[in-house]
Amino acid sequence: MPQPCPIVSRVAAVAAAYPTRCAVVDENGDRLSYDGLWERVRWWTGRLAALGLPPHTTIAVLTDGAGETPAVFLAARSAGLVPVLVDSLLPQGRVADVLAAARPGALVDVARRDIAPGVPAPRVLAAEAGYVVFSSGSQGTPKGIVGQAAGLVHFVDWESRELGVAPGTRVAMLTSPAFDVVFRDMLLPLCTGGELHASGPAPRSAPQRVLPFLAERGVDVVHAVPSLAARWAEAADGVASTALRWTLFAGEPLHDVHVHRWRRVAPRTAVMNLYGPSEMTLAKFAYRVPDPPTPGLQPVGTALPGTVVRLRPEGTDASDGGHVTGVDIESPFGSLGYLPDASSAQDRARLRREGGRTVFRTQDRGHLDAAGNLVIAGRLDSLVKRRGVFVDTARVEAAAVEHGGLRAACCTQAGPADDPRVVVAVESEEGRETGGLLRVLRKVLGAEAPDAAFAVTRLPLLPSGKVDRRAVRELYESRLVRG
């Protein structure tokens, strides 16, 4: 028999302690008590157990983020299966790729409450496997990551202590089910007797709906990506979320301008900046952003309990002569590794599980500030060579946001292979004249200034909310073709 899942045990204990309290408020505003939630979990568990799949078999859960999603996730774990949450609103090609890599024994359609057979020879994982998630794909092909439920519990316990989460605390679920941050949204309230407020898919495609949703529901806690929050704030049209007590940012560099803009629409919120690749489970570093924030890029702070960080030398940054240091993270609560046939040998060499601890050689660049906080300066591959000179594309993005008054920016190399250009795409009115921005960047960055800039109304995003860099390059190259 499979060992009890710690997440299931935790939520079961909460349901027993607070049976009549509200557990979930769905996208339609319908309320479900903890007793009602557990009834849904038992119903789904019975259906999944009746499939007769071997323990630890992967199953795909197709969902748009509806309020029924937590019950299906908990039921899969209760039945001894390993869920793979798949955003049903993703392009069909991406869904097909995820399903091919996951090799699920069953496909659960949450909206239809239907279960269909999976592949004839499904993937069976180790007993410690708690879920499978795919990396964002912001830097290339998404990789399948096998997570452990103990890592989810460890993070939720830390977060609930830090935020003072108590029964009745309202937490928003705005994250795409394809992104592992959805587990923060789902499990923080359900492991503490709080209320999970599911938005459904609408706010993800309509930024103007987010602030009204947070305000109407009286949400206390929200997890967000900085550039997405900037869109929400700009589209607020005078609506403010005065009940919001905590905003936890992750996924992208957080700058003081992001914090200032967000606090204009959430005036009472405290802000925390989190950092941790999906390979290490949700987050492994945290920084409480002061009010007002320090100018510029915000640190990601200090390590969560049990986490060790090591900075490894990677050579010299020719743009300023400084030393480049990569970031290695070690924790007992990281993932179990990549799916072997959904990652390269090089990827698997960077992510190891040894002696009950996960060691991940990230591709991020970092350093410690004077207070001992970790600062993530960019990625190793954000240092690009242009006509014999290194350019830090992360620094270009930071300068565009800080000095250009922009919501978001993405800097990349694009154009002909024999003479690629450093290009910055900025989120603003499409067709906006960018000559003034280039002049500012040349003044601030000198030899590191980009060759070109162009404006788009919306930067293309991945399901995680991060900017899709590949799509930005394609946008620029299509403009070159059009002349």
Short mmCIF file of C-alpha atoms in Angstrom, two decimals:
data_model
loop_
_atom_site.label_atom_id
_atom_site.label_comp_id
_atom_site.label_asym_id
_atom_site.label_seq_id
_atom_site.Cartn_x
_atom_site.Cartn_y
_atom_site.Cartn_z
CA MET A 1 0.00 0.00 0.00
CA PRO A 2 1.30 3.51 -0.76
CA GLN A 3 2.40 5.57 2.22
CA PRO A 4 -0.04 8.34 3.23
CA CYS A 5 0.72 11.61 1.46
CA PRO A 6 1.65 14.35 3.97
CA ILE A 7 -0.38 16.94 2.05
CA VAL A 8 -3.49 14.77 2.17
CA SER A 9 -2.95 14.06 5.87
CA ARG A 10 -2.56 17.77 6.60
CA VAL A 11 -5.70 18.86 4.75
CA ALA A 12 -7.66 15.94 6.22
CA ALA A 13 -6.71 17.09 9.73
CA VAL A 14 -7.78 20.66 8.92
CA ALA A 15 -11.09 19.40 7.51
CA ALA A 16 -11.71 17.42 10.70
CA ALA A 17 -10.90 20.44 12.88
CA TYR A 18 -12.96 22.98 10.90
CA PRO A 19 -15.68 21.01 9.06
CA THR A 20 -18.10 23.93 8.71
CA ARG A 21 -15.58 26.61 7.80
CA CYS A 22 -15.37 27.75 4.19
CA ALA A 23 -12.57 25.99 2.31
CA VAL A 24 -13.08 27.05 -1.32
CA VAL A 25 -14.91 29.90 -3.03
CA ASP A 26 -15.03 29.03 -6.70
CA GLU A 27 -14.93 31.22 -9.80
CA ASN A 28 -18.72 31.71 -9.58
CA GLY A 29 -18.65 32.75 -5.94
CA ASP A 30 -20.08 29.42 -4.73
CA ARG A 31 -18.77 28.39 -1.32
CA LEU A 32 -17.64 24.91 -0.27
CA SER A 33 -17.02 23.98 3.36
CA TYR A 34 -14.11 21.80 4.47
CA ASP A 35 -16.62 19.00 5.04
CA GLY A 36 -17.89 19.51 1.49
CA LEU A 37 -14.35 19.64 0.11
CA TRP A 38 -13.50 16.34 1.77
CA GLU A 39 -16.66 14.78 0.37
CA ARG A 40 -15.44 15.81 -3.12
CA VAL A 41 -12.00 14.37 -2.39
CA ARG A 42 -13.51 11.03 -1.35
CA TRP A 43 -15.71 10.94 -4.47
CA TRP A 44 -12.78 11.56 -6.82
CA THR A 45 -10.54 9.16 -4.86
CA GLY A 46 -13.06 6.34 -5.33
CA ARG A 47 -13.21 6.94 -9.06
CA LEU A 48 -9.42 7.06 -9.43
CA ALA A 49 -8.83 4.00 -7.24
CA ALA A 50 -11.32 2.04 -9.38
CA LEU A 51 -9.00 2.47 -12.37
CA GLY A 52 -6.66 -0.15 -10.88
CA LEU A 53 -3.49 1.69 -11.88
CA PRO A 54 -0.21 0.69 -10.22
CA PRO A 55 0.80 2.89 -7.26
CA HIS A 56 2.77 6.02 -8.22
CA THR A 57 1.46 6.07 -11.79
CA THR A 58 1.24 9.53 -13.35
CA ILE A 59 -2.18 10.88 -14.24
CA ALA A 60 -2.92 14.09 -16.15
CA VAL A 61 -5.37 16.58 -14.65
CA LEU A 62 -6.70 18.93 -17.34
CA THR A 63 -8.04 22.07 -15.69
CA ASP A 64 -8.47 25.78 -16.32
CA GLY A 65 -7.88 26.56 -12.64
CA ALA A 66 -11.47 26.02 -11.53
CA GLY A 67 -12.36 25.61 -7.87
CA GLU A 68 -12.70 21.83 -8.27
CA THR A 69 -8.95 21.52 -8.99
CA PRO A 70 -7.77 21.14 -5.35
CA ALA A 71 -10.20 18.24 -4.75
CA VAL A 72 -8.87 16.36 -7.80
CA PHE A 73 -5.23 16.99 -6.83
CA LEU A 74 -5.83 15.75 -3.27
CA ALA A 75 -7.79 12.74 -4.55
CA ALA A 76 -4.97 11.73 -6.89
CA ARG A 77 -2.53 11.79 -3.99
CA SER A 78 -5.01 9.96 -1.76
CA ALA A 79 -5.30 7.21 -4.39
CA GLY A 80 -1.50 6.84 -4.46
CA LEU A 81 -1.14 8.39 -7.91
CA VAL A 82 1.11 11.21 -9.14
CA PRO A 83 -0.82 14.15 -10.64
CA VAL A 84 0.41 16.31 -13.51
CA LEU A 85 -1.64 19.51 -13.64
CA VAL A 86 -2.16 20.60 -17.25
CA ASP A 87 -3.67 23.96 -18.14
CA SER A 88 -6.51 23.11 -20.52
CA LEU A 89 -6.24 26.59 -22.05
CA LEU A 90 -2.70 26.01 -23.34
CA PRO A 91 -2.18 25.64 -27.09
CA GLN A 92 -2.98 22.10 -28.20
CA GLY A 93 0.62 21.51 -29.25
CA ARG A 94 1.94 22.33 -25.77
CA VAL A 95 -0.70 20.11 -24.13
CA ALA A 96 0.26 17.25 -26.47
CA ASP A 97 3.95 17.69 -25.62
CA VAL A 98 3.26 17.58 -21.88
CA LEU A 99 1.08 14.49 -22.19
CA ALA A 100 3.68 12.74 -24.34
CA ALA A 101 6.37 13.42 -21.74
CA ALA A 102 4.20 12.57 -18.73
CA ARG A 103 2.80 9.29 -20.19
CA PRO A 104 -0.24 9.37 -17.89
CA GLY A 105 -2.30 6.31 -17.00
CA ALA A 106 -5.47 8.40 -17.06
CA LEU A 107 -6.68 11.82 -18.18
CA VAL A 108 -8.97 13.65 -15.78
CA ASP A 109 -11.03 16.46 -17.33
CA VAL A 110 -12.00 18.61 -14.34
CA ALA A 111 -14.56 20.74 -16.19
CA ARG A 112 -16.41 17.69 -17.50
CA ARG A 113 -15.77 15.61 -14.37
CA ASP A 114 -14.69 12.88 -16.73
CA ILE A 115 -11.87 10.32 -16.59
CA ALA A 116 -10.49 8.83 -19.81
CA PRO A 117 -7.90 6.08 -20.25
CA GLY A 118 -4.30 7.14 -20.66
CA VAL A 119 -1.45 5.45 -22.51
CA PRO A 120 -1.15 1.63 -22.51
CA ALA A 121 2.19 1.64 -20.66
CA PRO A 122 1.99 4.60 -18.26
CA ARG A 123 4.90 6.10 -16.38
CA VAL A 124 5.39 4.77 -12.83
CA LEU A 125 7.58 6.89 -10.55
CA ALA A 126 9.40 6.42 -7.26
CA ALA A 127 7.38 6.09 -4.06
CA GLU A 128 8.52 9.57 -2.93
CA ALA A 129 7.05 11.27 -6.02
CA GLY A 130 4.24 13.66 -5.15
CA TYR A 131 3.60 15.49 -8.42
CA VAL A 132 5.14 16.32 -11.79
CA VAL A 133 5.48 19.87 -13.04
CA PHE A 134 7.10 21.25 -16.15
CA SER A 135 9.57 24.13 -16.13
CA SER A 136 8.37 27.42 -17.58
CA GLY A 137 10.31 27.09 -20.81
CA SER A 138 11.47 30.71 -20.54
CA GLN A 139 14.93 29.69 -21.71
CA GLY A 140 14.13 26.71 -23.95
CA THR A 141 12.21 23.43 -24.02
CA PRO A 142 10.19 22.78 -20.82
CA LYS A 143 11.54 19.95 -18.68
CA GLY A 144 9.51 17.52 -16.57
CA ILE A 145 10.36 17.82 -12.86
CA VAL A 146 9.39 15.18 -10.29
CA GLY A 147 8.47 16.91 -7.04
CA GLN A 148 7.99 15.48 -3.57
CA ALA A 149 5.00 16.25 -1.37
CA ALA A 150 7.31 16.76 1.64
CA GLY A 151 8.79 19.77 -0.15
CA LEU A 152 5.33 21.32 -0.57
CA VAL A 153 4.56 20.83 3.13
CA HIS A 154 7.90 22.34 4.15
CA PHE A 155 7.28 25.49 2.13
CA VAL A 156 3.66 25.90 3.23
CA ASP A 157 4.68 25.53 6.89
CA TRP A 158 7.32 28.22 6.47
CA GLU A 159 5.03 30.58 4.56
CA SER A 160 2.13 30.22 6.99
CA ARG A 161 4.44 31.11 9.90
CA GLU A 162 5.99 34.08 8.12
CA LEU A 163 2.66 35.53 7.02
CA GLY A 164 0.70 34.70 10.16
CA VAL A 165 -1.86 32.73 8.17
CA ALA A 166 -4.77 31.59 10.32
CA PRO A 167 -8.19 29.97 9.81
CA GLY A 168 -10.24 32.27 7.63
CA THR A 169 -7.27 33.85 5.80
CA ARG A 170 -8.25 34.40 2.17
CA VAL A 171 -5.73 33.39 -0.52
CA ALA A 172 -6.24 34.00 -4.24
CA MET A 173 -5.66 31.30 -6.86
CA LEU A 174 -4.75 33.31 -9.96
CA THR A 175 -1.90 31.14 -11.22
CA SER A 176 -2.08 28.96 -14.31
CA PRO A 177 -2.29 25.26 -13.32
CA ALA A 178 0.73 24.68 -15.57
CA PHE A 179 2.97 26.68 -13.21
CA ASP A 180 4.10 25.18 -9.88
CA VAL A 181 3.23 28.39 -8.01
CA VAL A 182 -0.36 27.13 -8.17
CA PHE A 183 0.60 24.87 -5.25
CA ARG A 184 1.32 27.95 -3.13
CA ASP A 185 -2.12 29.29 -4.06
CA MET A 186 -3.91 26.01 -3.32
CA LEU A 187 -2.13 24.61 -0.31
CA LEU A 188 -1.39 27.68 1.82
CA PRO A 189 -5.08 28.16 2.70
CA LEU A 190 -6.13 24.51 2.71
CA CYS A 191 -3.33 23.43 5.07
CA THR A 192 -4.21 26.18 7.58
CA GLY A 193 -7.99 26.40 7.63
CA GLY A 194 -8.04 29.38 5.29
CA GLU A 195 -10.21 30.14 2.27
CA LEU A 196 -9.04 29.42 -1.27
CA HIS A 197 -10.54 31.93 -3.71
CA ALA A 198 -10.36 30.55 -7.25
CA SER A 199 -10.59 33.09 -10.03
CA GLY A 200 -10.99 30.68 -12.91
CA PRO A 201 -9.35 31.54 -16.22
CA ALA A 202 -10.93 34.93 -16.94
CA PRO A 203 -8.54 37.23 -15.01
CA ARG A 204 -5.52 35.54 -16.59
CA SER A 205 -6.58 36.92 -19.98
CA ALA A 206 -8.23 40.12 -18.73
CA PRO A 207 -5.91 42.14 -16.45
CA GLN A 208 -8.69 44.67 -15.72
CA ARG A 209 -10.57 41.96 -13.80
CA VAL A 210 -7.85 41.15 -11.27
CA LEU A 211 -8.06 44.12 -8.89
CA PRO A 212 -11.89 43.99 -8.79
CA PHE A 213 -11.63 40.25 -8.04
CA LEU A 214 -9.15 40.83 -5.18
CA ALA A 215 -11.22 43.69 -3.79
CA GLU A 216 -14.62 41.98 -4.04
CA ARG A 217 -13.34 38.79 -2.41
CA GLY A 218 -11.42 40.65 0.32
CA VAL A 219 -8.30 38.61 -0.49
CA ASP A 220 -5.52 38.72 2.12
CA VAL A 221 -2.68 36.98 0.22
CA VAL A 222 -1.73 36.89 -3.45
CA HIS A 223 1.24 35.37 -5.32
CA ALA A 224 2.30 37.24 -8.46
CA VAL A 225 4.91 37.72 -11.18
CA PRO A 226 6.18 41.36 -11.25
CA SER A 227 5.36 42.11 -14.89
CA LEU A 228 1.88 40.59 -14.54
CA ALA A 229 1.19 42.66 -11.42
CA ALA A 230 2.26 45.76 -13.36
CA ARG A 231 -0.42 44.96 -15.95
CA TRP A 232 -3.01 44.42 -13.22
CA ALA A 233 -2.14 47.73 -11.58
CA GLU A 234 -2.29 49.70 -14.83
CA ALA A 235 -5.67 48.19 -15.72
CA ALA A 236 -7.16 48.78 -12.26
CA ASP A 237 -9.02 51.94 -13.33
CA GLY A 238 -9.19 53.34 -9.83
CA VAL A 239 -9.99 50.05 -8.06
CA ALA A 240 -7.83 49.31 -5.01
CA SER A 241 -7.49 46.17 -2.92
CA THR A 242 -7.43 47.61 0.60
CA ALA A 243 -7.80 44.21 2.31
CA LEU A 244 -4.66 42.75 0.76
CA ARG A 245 -2.11 42.11 3.52
CA TRP A 246 0.61 40.19 1.65
CA THR A 247 1.90 40.15 -1.91
CA LEU A 248 4.58 37.57 -2.68
CA PHE A 249 6.47 38.16 -5.92
CA ALA A 250 8.54 35.54 -7.75
CA GLY A 251 9.52 34.39 -11.21
CA GLU A 252 11.20 37.59 -12.46
CA PRO A 253 13.51 40.33 -11.14
CA LEU A 254 11.62 42.65 -8.79
CA HIS A 255 12.48 46.36 -8.96
CA ASP A 256 11.47 49.22 -6.70
CA VAL A 257 9.26 50.63 -9.47
CA HIS A 258 7.22 47.42 -9.46
CA VAL A 259 6.69 47.75 -5.70
CA HIS A 260 5.74 51.44 -5.87
CA ARG A 261 3.19 50.81 -8.62
CA TRP A 262 1.66 47.83 -6.82
CA ARG A 263 1.34 49.66 -3.52
CA ARG A 264 -0.68 52.37 -5.24
CA VAL A 265 -3.46 49.80 -5.83
CA ALA A 266 -2.78 47.71 -2.70
CA PRO A 267 -1.86 50.39 -0.14
CA ARG A 268 -1.82 48.13 2.93
CA THR A 269 0.12 45.21 1.51
CA ALA A 270 3.44 43.97 2.78
CA VAL A 271 5.70 42.70 0.00
CA MET A 272 8.00 39.70 -0.08
CA ASN A 273 10.36 38.73 -2.88
CA LEU A 274 10.80 34.96 -3.31
CA TYR A 275 13.33 33.00 -5.30
CA GLY A 276 13.67 29.35 -6.10
CA PRO A 277 13.69 27.40 -9.36
CA SER A 278 10.95 24.81 -9.87
CA GLU A 279 13.65 22.18 -9.48
CA MET A 280 13.97 23.15 -5.80
CA THR A 281 10.20 23.25 -4.97
CA LEU A 282 8.34 26.56 -4.89
CA ALA A 283 10.91 28.88 -3.24
CA LYS A 284 14.10 28.61 -1.23
CA PHE A 285 14.90 32.30 -0.52
CA ALA A 286 12.80 35.18 0.77
CA TYR A 287 13.24 38.92 1.32
CA ARG A 288 10.82 41.24 3.12
CA VAL A 289 10.79 44.38 0.97
CA PRO A 290 10.93 47.54 3.11
CA ASP A 291 8.49 50.41 2.72
CA PRO A 292 9.71 52.33 0.82
CA PRO A 293 11.86 49.82 -1.07
CA THR A 294 15.54 50.41 -1.65
CA PRO A 295 16.19 51.80 -5.15
CA GLY A 296 16.71 49.39 -8.03
CA LEU A 297 16.76 45.61 -8.06
CA GLN A 298 15.47 43.98 -4.87
CA PRO A 299 17.40 41.12 -3.24
CA VAL A 300 15.85 37.67 -2.94
CA GLY A 301 17.02 37.53 0.64
CA THR A 302 18.12 34.69 2.85
CA ALA A 303 17.70 30.93 2.65
CA LEU A 304 14.72 29.07 4.04
CA PRO A 305 15.45 26.53 6.80
CA GLY A 306 17.47 23.57 5.54
CA THR A 307 18.65 25.38 2.39
CA VAL A 308 22.32 25.97 1.59
CA VAL A 309 23.55 28.33 -1.14
CA ARG A 310 27.00 28.20 -2.74
CA LEU A 311 28.37 30.74 -5.19
CA ARG A 312 30.64 29.20 -7.80
CA PRO A 313 33.12 31.18 -9.94
CA GLU A 314 32.21 31.34 -13.63
CA GLY A 315 34.97 33.62 -14.91
CA THR A 316 35.12 37.36 -15.55
CA ASP A 317 32.42 39.61 -16.94
CA ALA A 318 34.28 41.48 -19.67
CA SER A 319 31.73 44.31 -19.55
CA ASP A 320 33.01 45.61 -16.22
CA GLY A 321 35.91 43.32 -15.30
CA GLY A 322 34.00 41.87 -12.35
CA HIS A 323 33.81 38.21 -11.42
CA VAL A 324 30.76 36.21 -12.43
CA THR A 325 29.40 33.78 -9.86
CA GLY A 326 26.80 31.12 -10.50
CA VAL A 327 24.34 29.95 -7.85
CA ASP A 328 24.15 26.40 -6.48
CA ILE A 329 21.30 25.45 -4.13
CA GLU A 330 21.07 22.43 -1.84
CA SER A 331 18.09 21.31 0.25
CA PRO A 332 16.44 18.11 1.50
CA PHE A 333 13.14 19.53 0.23
CA GLY A 334 14.01 19.95 -3.43
CA SER A 335 12.71 17.84 -6.30
CA LEU A 336 13.65 14.22 -7.02
CA GLY A 337 15.05 15.12 -10.44
CA TYR A 338 13.94 15.41 -14.05
CA LEU A 339 11.94 12.91 -16.01
CA PRO A 340 14.80 11.05 -17.73
CA ASP A 341 13.33 11.18 -21.23
CA ALA A 342 12.05 14.76 -20.89
CA SER A 343 15.44 16.35 -20.22
CA SER A 344 18.99 16.17 -21.53
CA ALA A 345 21.95 14.41 -19.93
CA GLN A 346 23.45 17.86 -19.28
CA ASP A 347 20.28 18.93 -17.48
CA ARG A 348 20.33 15.81 -15.31
CA ALA A 349 23.97 16.39 -14.40
CA ARG A 350 23.02 19.80 -12.98
CA LEU A 351 20.17 18.42 -10.85
CA ARG A 352 21.09 15.57 -8.50
CA ARG A 353 19.42 13.84 -5.58
CA GLU A 354 22.04 12.37 -3.26
CA GLY A 355 21.78 11.16 0.32
CA GLY A 356 18.34 12.64 0.80
CA ARG A 357 19.34 16.09 -0.44
CA THR A 358 18.78 17.82 -3.78
CA VAL A 359 21.66 19.75 -5.32
CA PHE A 360 20.91 22.07 -8.22
CA ARG A 361 23.50 23.91 -10.26
CA THR A 362 21.34 26.80 -11.47
CA GLN A 363 22.08 28.94 -14.50
CA ASP A 364 21.51 32.10 -12.47
CA ARG A 365 24.15 34.69 -11.58
CA GLY A 366 24.19 35.98 -8.03
CA HIS A 367 26.11 37.64 -5.22
CA LEU A 368 25.63 38.50 -1.57
CA ASP A 369 25.01 42.12 -0.63
CA ALA A 370 26.45 43.85 2.44
CA ALA A 371 23.58 42.55 4.60
CA GLY A 372 24.12 38.95 3.48
CA ASN A 373 21.09 38.86 1.17
CA LEU A 374 21.33 36.92 -2.06
CA VAL A 375 20.90 39.12 -5.13
CA ILE A 376 20.10 37.44 -8.46
CA ALA A 377 21.73 39.61 -11.13
CA GLY A 378 20.51 37.61 -14.13
CA ARG A 379 21.26 34.36 -15.88
CA LEU A 380 24.63 33.17 -17.10
CA ASP A 381 23.28 33.21 -20.65
CA SER A 382 22.10 36.81 -20.25
CA LEU A 383 25.77 37.77 -20.76
CA VAL A 384 26.03 37.94 -24.55
CA LYS A 385 28.92 38.94 -26.77
CA ARG A 386 28.38 41.67 -29.34
CA ARG A 387 31.20 42.70 -31.65
CA GLY A 388 33.79 41.60 -29.10
CA VAL A 389 32.12 43.27 -26.10
CA PHE A 390 29.99 41.54 -23.44
CA VAL A 391 26.53 42.94 -22.81
CA ASP A 392 24.47 42.06 -19.75
CA THR A 393 20.92 41.84 -21.12
CA ALA A 394 19.52 41.65 -17.58
CA ARG A 395 21.12 45.02 -16.83
CA VAL A 396 19.56 46.46 -20.00
CA GLU A 397 16.11 45.26 -18.87
CA ALA A 398 16.63 46.74 -15.41
CA ALA A 399 17.66 50.10 -16.86
CA ALA A 400 14.67 50.17 -19.22
CA VAL A 401 12.24 49.53 -16.37
CA GLU A 402 13.91 51.87 -13.88
CA HIS A 403 14.70 54.79 -16.19
CA GLY A 404 12.08 54.37 -18.92
CA GLY A 405 8.96 54.32 -16.77
CA LEU A 406 7.87 51.02 -18.36
CA ARG A 407 5.79 48.09 -17.12
CA ALA A 408 8.22 45.47 -18.40
CA ALA A 409 11.13 44.94 -20.76
CA CYS A 410 12.83 41.98 -22.41
CA CYS A 411 16.33 42.21 -23.86
CA THR A 412 17.69 39.52 -26.14
CA GLN A 413 19.97 38.86 -29.08
CA ALA A 414 18.15 38.59 -32.39
CA GLY A 415 18.63 39.02 -36.10
CA PRO A 416 21.12 37.50 -38.55
CA ALA A 417 23.32 34.74 -37.09
CA ASP A 418 26.49 36.35 -38.47
CA ASP A 419 25.71 39.72 -36.85
CA PRO A 420 23.10 39.39 -34.09
CA ARG A 421 21.88 42.61 -32.51
CA VAL A 422 21.06 43.33 -28.88
CA VAL A 423 17.40 44.32 -28.90
CA VAL A 424 15.09 45.42 -26.10
CA ALA A 425 11.32 45.00 -26.40
CA VAL A 426 9.30 47.18 -24.04
CA GLU A 427 5.69 46.88 -22.96
CA SER A 428 3.99 50.13 -23.81
CA GLU A 429 1.77 51.57 -26.51
CA GLU A 430 2.60 49.73 -29.72
CA GLY A 431 4.22 52.05 -32.19
CA ARG A 432 5.55 54.27 -29.42
CA GLU A 433 8.65 56.19 -30.45
CA THR A 434 11.56 54.47 -28.73
CA GLY A 435 14.36 56.83 -29.76
CA GLY A 436 14.11 58.66 -26.44
CA LEU A 437 14.45 55.40 -24.54
CA LEU A 438 17.54 54.44 -26.55
CA ARG A 439 19.12 57.81 -25.75
CA VAL A 440 18.48 57.27 -22.05
CA LEU A 441 19.89 53.75 -22.17
CA ARG A 442 23.02 54.92 -24.01
CA LYS A 443 23.57 57.52 -21.32
CA VAL A 444 23.04 55.03 -18.47
CA LEU A 445 24.68 51.94 -19.98
CA GLY A 446 27.34 53.29 -22.31
CA ALA A 447 28.84 50.49 -24.40
CA GLU A 448 26.24 48.03 -23.09
CA ALA A 449 23.30 49.93 -24.56
CA PRO A 450 21.10 47.95 -26.97
CA ASP A 451 21.26 48.39 -30.73
CA ALA A 452 17.52 48.72 -31.12
CA ALA A 453 14.28 48.99 -29.18
CA PHE A 454 10.66 48.42 -30.10
CA ALA A 455 7.37 48.71 -28.24
CA VAL A 456 4.53 46.23 -28.01
CA THR A 457 1.21 46.58 -26.22
CA ARG A 458 1.75 43.23 -24.49
CA LEU A 459 4.97 41.26 -24.26
CA PRO A 460 4.30 37.59 -25.08
CA LEU A 461 4.06 35.52 -21.92
CA LEU A 462 4.46 31.87 -20.97
CA PRO A 463 1.81 30.14 -18.83
CA SER A 464 3.92 31.01 -15.77
CA GLY A 465 3.52 34.73 -16.48
CA LYS A 466 7.19 35.07 -17.41
CA VAL A 467 8.15 36.72 -20.69
CA ASP A 468 8.52 34.33 -23.62
CA ARG A 469 11.98 35.29 -24.86
CA ARG A 470 11.83 33.06 -27.91
CA ALA A 471 8.63 34.79 -29.02
CA VAL A 472 10.24 38.22 -28.47
CA ARG A 473 13.09 37.26 -30.79
CA GLU A 474 10.59 36.08 -33.38
CA LEU A 475 8.68 39.36 -33.09
CA TYR A 476 11.82 41.38 -33.79
CA GLU A 477 12.92 39.15 -36.66
CA SER A 478 9.47 39.36 -38.25
CA ARG A 479 9.76 43.15 -38.12
CA LEU A 480 13.11 42.93 -39.89
CA VAL A 481 11.52 40.84 -42.64
CA ARG A 482 8.69 43.35 -43.03
CA GLY A 483 11.26 46.12 -43.21
#
